[in-house]
mmCIF file of C-alpha atoms in Angstrom:
data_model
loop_
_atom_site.group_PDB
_atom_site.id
_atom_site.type_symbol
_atom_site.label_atom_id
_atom_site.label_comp_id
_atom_site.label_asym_id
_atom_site.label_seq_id
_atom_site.Cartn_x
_atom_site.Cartn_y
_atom_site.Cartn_z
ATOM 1 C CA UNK A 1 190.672 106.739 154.492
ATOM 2 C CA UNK A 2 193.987 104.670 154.277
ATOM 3 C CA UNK A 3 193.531 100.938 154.347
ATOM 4 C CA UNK A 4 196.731 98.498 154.996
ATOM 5 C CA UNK A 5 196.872 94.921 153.630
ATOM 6 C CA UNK A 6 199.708 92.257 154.182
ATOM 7 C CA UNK A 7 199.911 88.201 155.003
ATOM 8 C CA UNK A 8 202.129 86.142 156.414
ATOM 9 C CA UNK A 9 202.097 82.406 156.481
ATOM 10 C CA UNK A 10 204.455 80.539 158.944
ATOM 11 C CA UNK A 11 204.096 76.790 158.546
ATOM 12 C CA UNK A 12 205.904 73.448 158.366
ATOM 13 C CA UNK A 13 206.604 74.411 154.333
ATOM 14 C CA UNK A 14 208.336 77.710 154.874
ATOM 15 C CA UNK A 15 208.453 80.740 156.868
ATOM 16 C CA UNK A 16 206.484 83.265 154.690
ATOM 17 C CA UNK A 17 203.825 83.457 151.994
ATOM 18 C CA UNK A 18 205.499 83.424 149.345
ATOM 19 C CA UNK A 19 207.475 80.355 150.383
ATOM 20 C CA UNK A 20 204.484 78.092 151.350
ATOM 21 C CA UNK A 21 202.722 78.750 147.793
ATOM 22 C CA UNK A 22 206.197 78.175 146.039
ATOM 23 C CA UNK A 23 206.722 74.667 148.236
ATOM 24 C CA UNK A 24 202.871 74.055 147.426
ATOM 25 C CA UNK A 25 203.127 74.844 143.376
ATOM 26 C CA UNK A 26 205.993 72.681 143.736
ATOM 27 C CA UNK A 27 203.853 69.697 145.408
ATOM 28 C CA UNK A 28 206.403 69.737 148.494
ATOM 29 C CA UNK A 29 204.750 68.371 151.573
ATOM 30 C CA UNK A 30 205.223 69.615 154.936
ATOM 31 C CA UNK A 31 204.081 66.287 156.550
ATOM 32 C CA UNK A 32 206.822 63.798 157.716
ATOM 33 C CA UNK A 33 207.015 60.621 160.011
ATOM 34 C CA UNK A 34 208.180 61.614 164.014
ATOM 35 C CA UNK A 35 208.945 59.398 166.517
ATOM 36 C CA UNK A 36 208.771 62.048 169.212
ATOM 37 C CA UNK A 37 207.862 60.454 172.086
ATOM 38 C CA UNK A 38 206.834 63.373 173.710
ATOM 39 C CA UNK A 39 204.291 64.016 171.163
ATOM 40 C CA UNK A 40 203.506 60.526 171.003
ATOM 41 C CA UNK A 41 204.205 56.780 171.657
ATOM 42 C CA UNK A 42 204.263 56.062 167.975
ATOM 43 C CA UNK A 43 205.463 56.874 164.580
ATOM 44 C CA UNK A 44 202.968 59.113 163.331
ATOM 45 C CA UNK A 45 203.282 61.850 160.264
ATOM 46 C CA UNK A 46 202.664 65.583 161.123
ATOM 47 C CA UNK A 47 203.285 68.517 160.082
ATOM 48 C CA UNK A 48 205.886 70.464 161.989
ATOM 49 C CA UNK A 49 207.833 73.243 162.168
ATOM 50 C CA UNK A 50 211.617 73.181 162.476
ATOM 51 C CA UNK A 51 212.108 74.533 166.178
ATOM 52 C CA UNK A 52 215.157 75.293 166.258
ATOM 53 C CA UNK A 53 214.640 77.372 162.918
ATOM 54 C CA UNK A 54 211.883 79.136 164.678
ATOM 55 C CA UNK A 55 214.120 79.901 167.945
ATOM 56 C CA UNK A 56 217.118 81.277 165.226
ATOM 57 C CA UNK A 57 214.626 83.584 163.468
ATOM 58 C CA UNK A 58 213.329 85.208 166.788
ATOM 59 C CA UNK A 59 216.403 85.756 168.238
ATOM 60 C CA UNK A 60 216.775 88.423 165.926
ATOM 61 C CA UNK A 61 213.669 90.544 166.910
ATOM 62 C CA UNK A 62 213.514 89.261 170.656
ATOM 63 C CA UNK A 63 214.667 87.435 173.384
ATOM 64 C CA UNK A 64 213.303 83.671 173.451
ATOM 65 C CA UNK A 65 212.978 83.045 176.728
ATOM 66 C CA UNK A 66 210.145 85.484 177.145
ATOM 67 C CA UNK A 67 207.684 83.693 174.849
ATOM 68 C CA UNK A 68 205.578 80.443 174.116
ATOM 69 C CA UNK A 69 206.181 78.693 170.628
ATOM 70 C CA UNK A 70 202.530 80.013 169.562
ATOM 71 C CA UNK A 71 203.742 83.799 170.468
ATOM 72 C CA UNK A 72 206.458 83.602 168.775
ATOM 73 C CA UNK A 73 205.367 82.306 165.899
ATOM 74 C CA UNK A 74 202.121 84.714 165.804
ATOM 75 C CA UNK A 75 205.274 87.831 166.788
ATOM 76 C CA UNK A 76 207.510 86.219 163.658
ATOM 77 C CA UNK A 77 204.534 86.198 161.169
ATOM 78 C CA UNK A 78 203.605 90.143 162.433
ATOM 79 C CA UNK A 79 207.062 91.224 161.838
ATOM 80 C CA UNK A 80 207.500 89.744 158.632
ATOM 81 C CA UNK A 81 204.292 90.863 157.457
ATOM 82 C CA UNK A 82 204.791 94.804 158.603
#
């Protein structure tokens, strides 16, 4: 039997495991004040993911048109994790 084992965390505090334990031993936050008003009428914090990082990043493994946000970020995390 062979058995494979990798991770891959994509989240507001960085765009693989070992950067979101890093930011987290650190005591960075990825929660910030928006005033999107497309997410909402008010300030409110959240945490988010940089957009256009997440657009930059794809573009080098496929085209960005042909996805949601969610499949790309579930394709980016994959990737990185093979």
């Amino acid at each position: 039997m062979v058995y494979v084992c990798s991770h891959n965390i994509i989240s507001s505090l960085g765009f693989t495991t070992e950067e979101n334990i890093l930011a987290f031993k650190e005591n960075k936050t990825g929660i910030a004040e928006t005033d999107d008003k497309e997410l909402t009428p008010e300030k409110v914090y959240i945490s988010r993911v940089d957009r256009r990082l997440v657009e930059n990043k794809f573009s080098a493994i496929g085209e960005n048109d042909k996805y949601t946000k969610y499949e790309k970020f579930i394709i980016l995390s994959v990737h990185d994790a093979i």
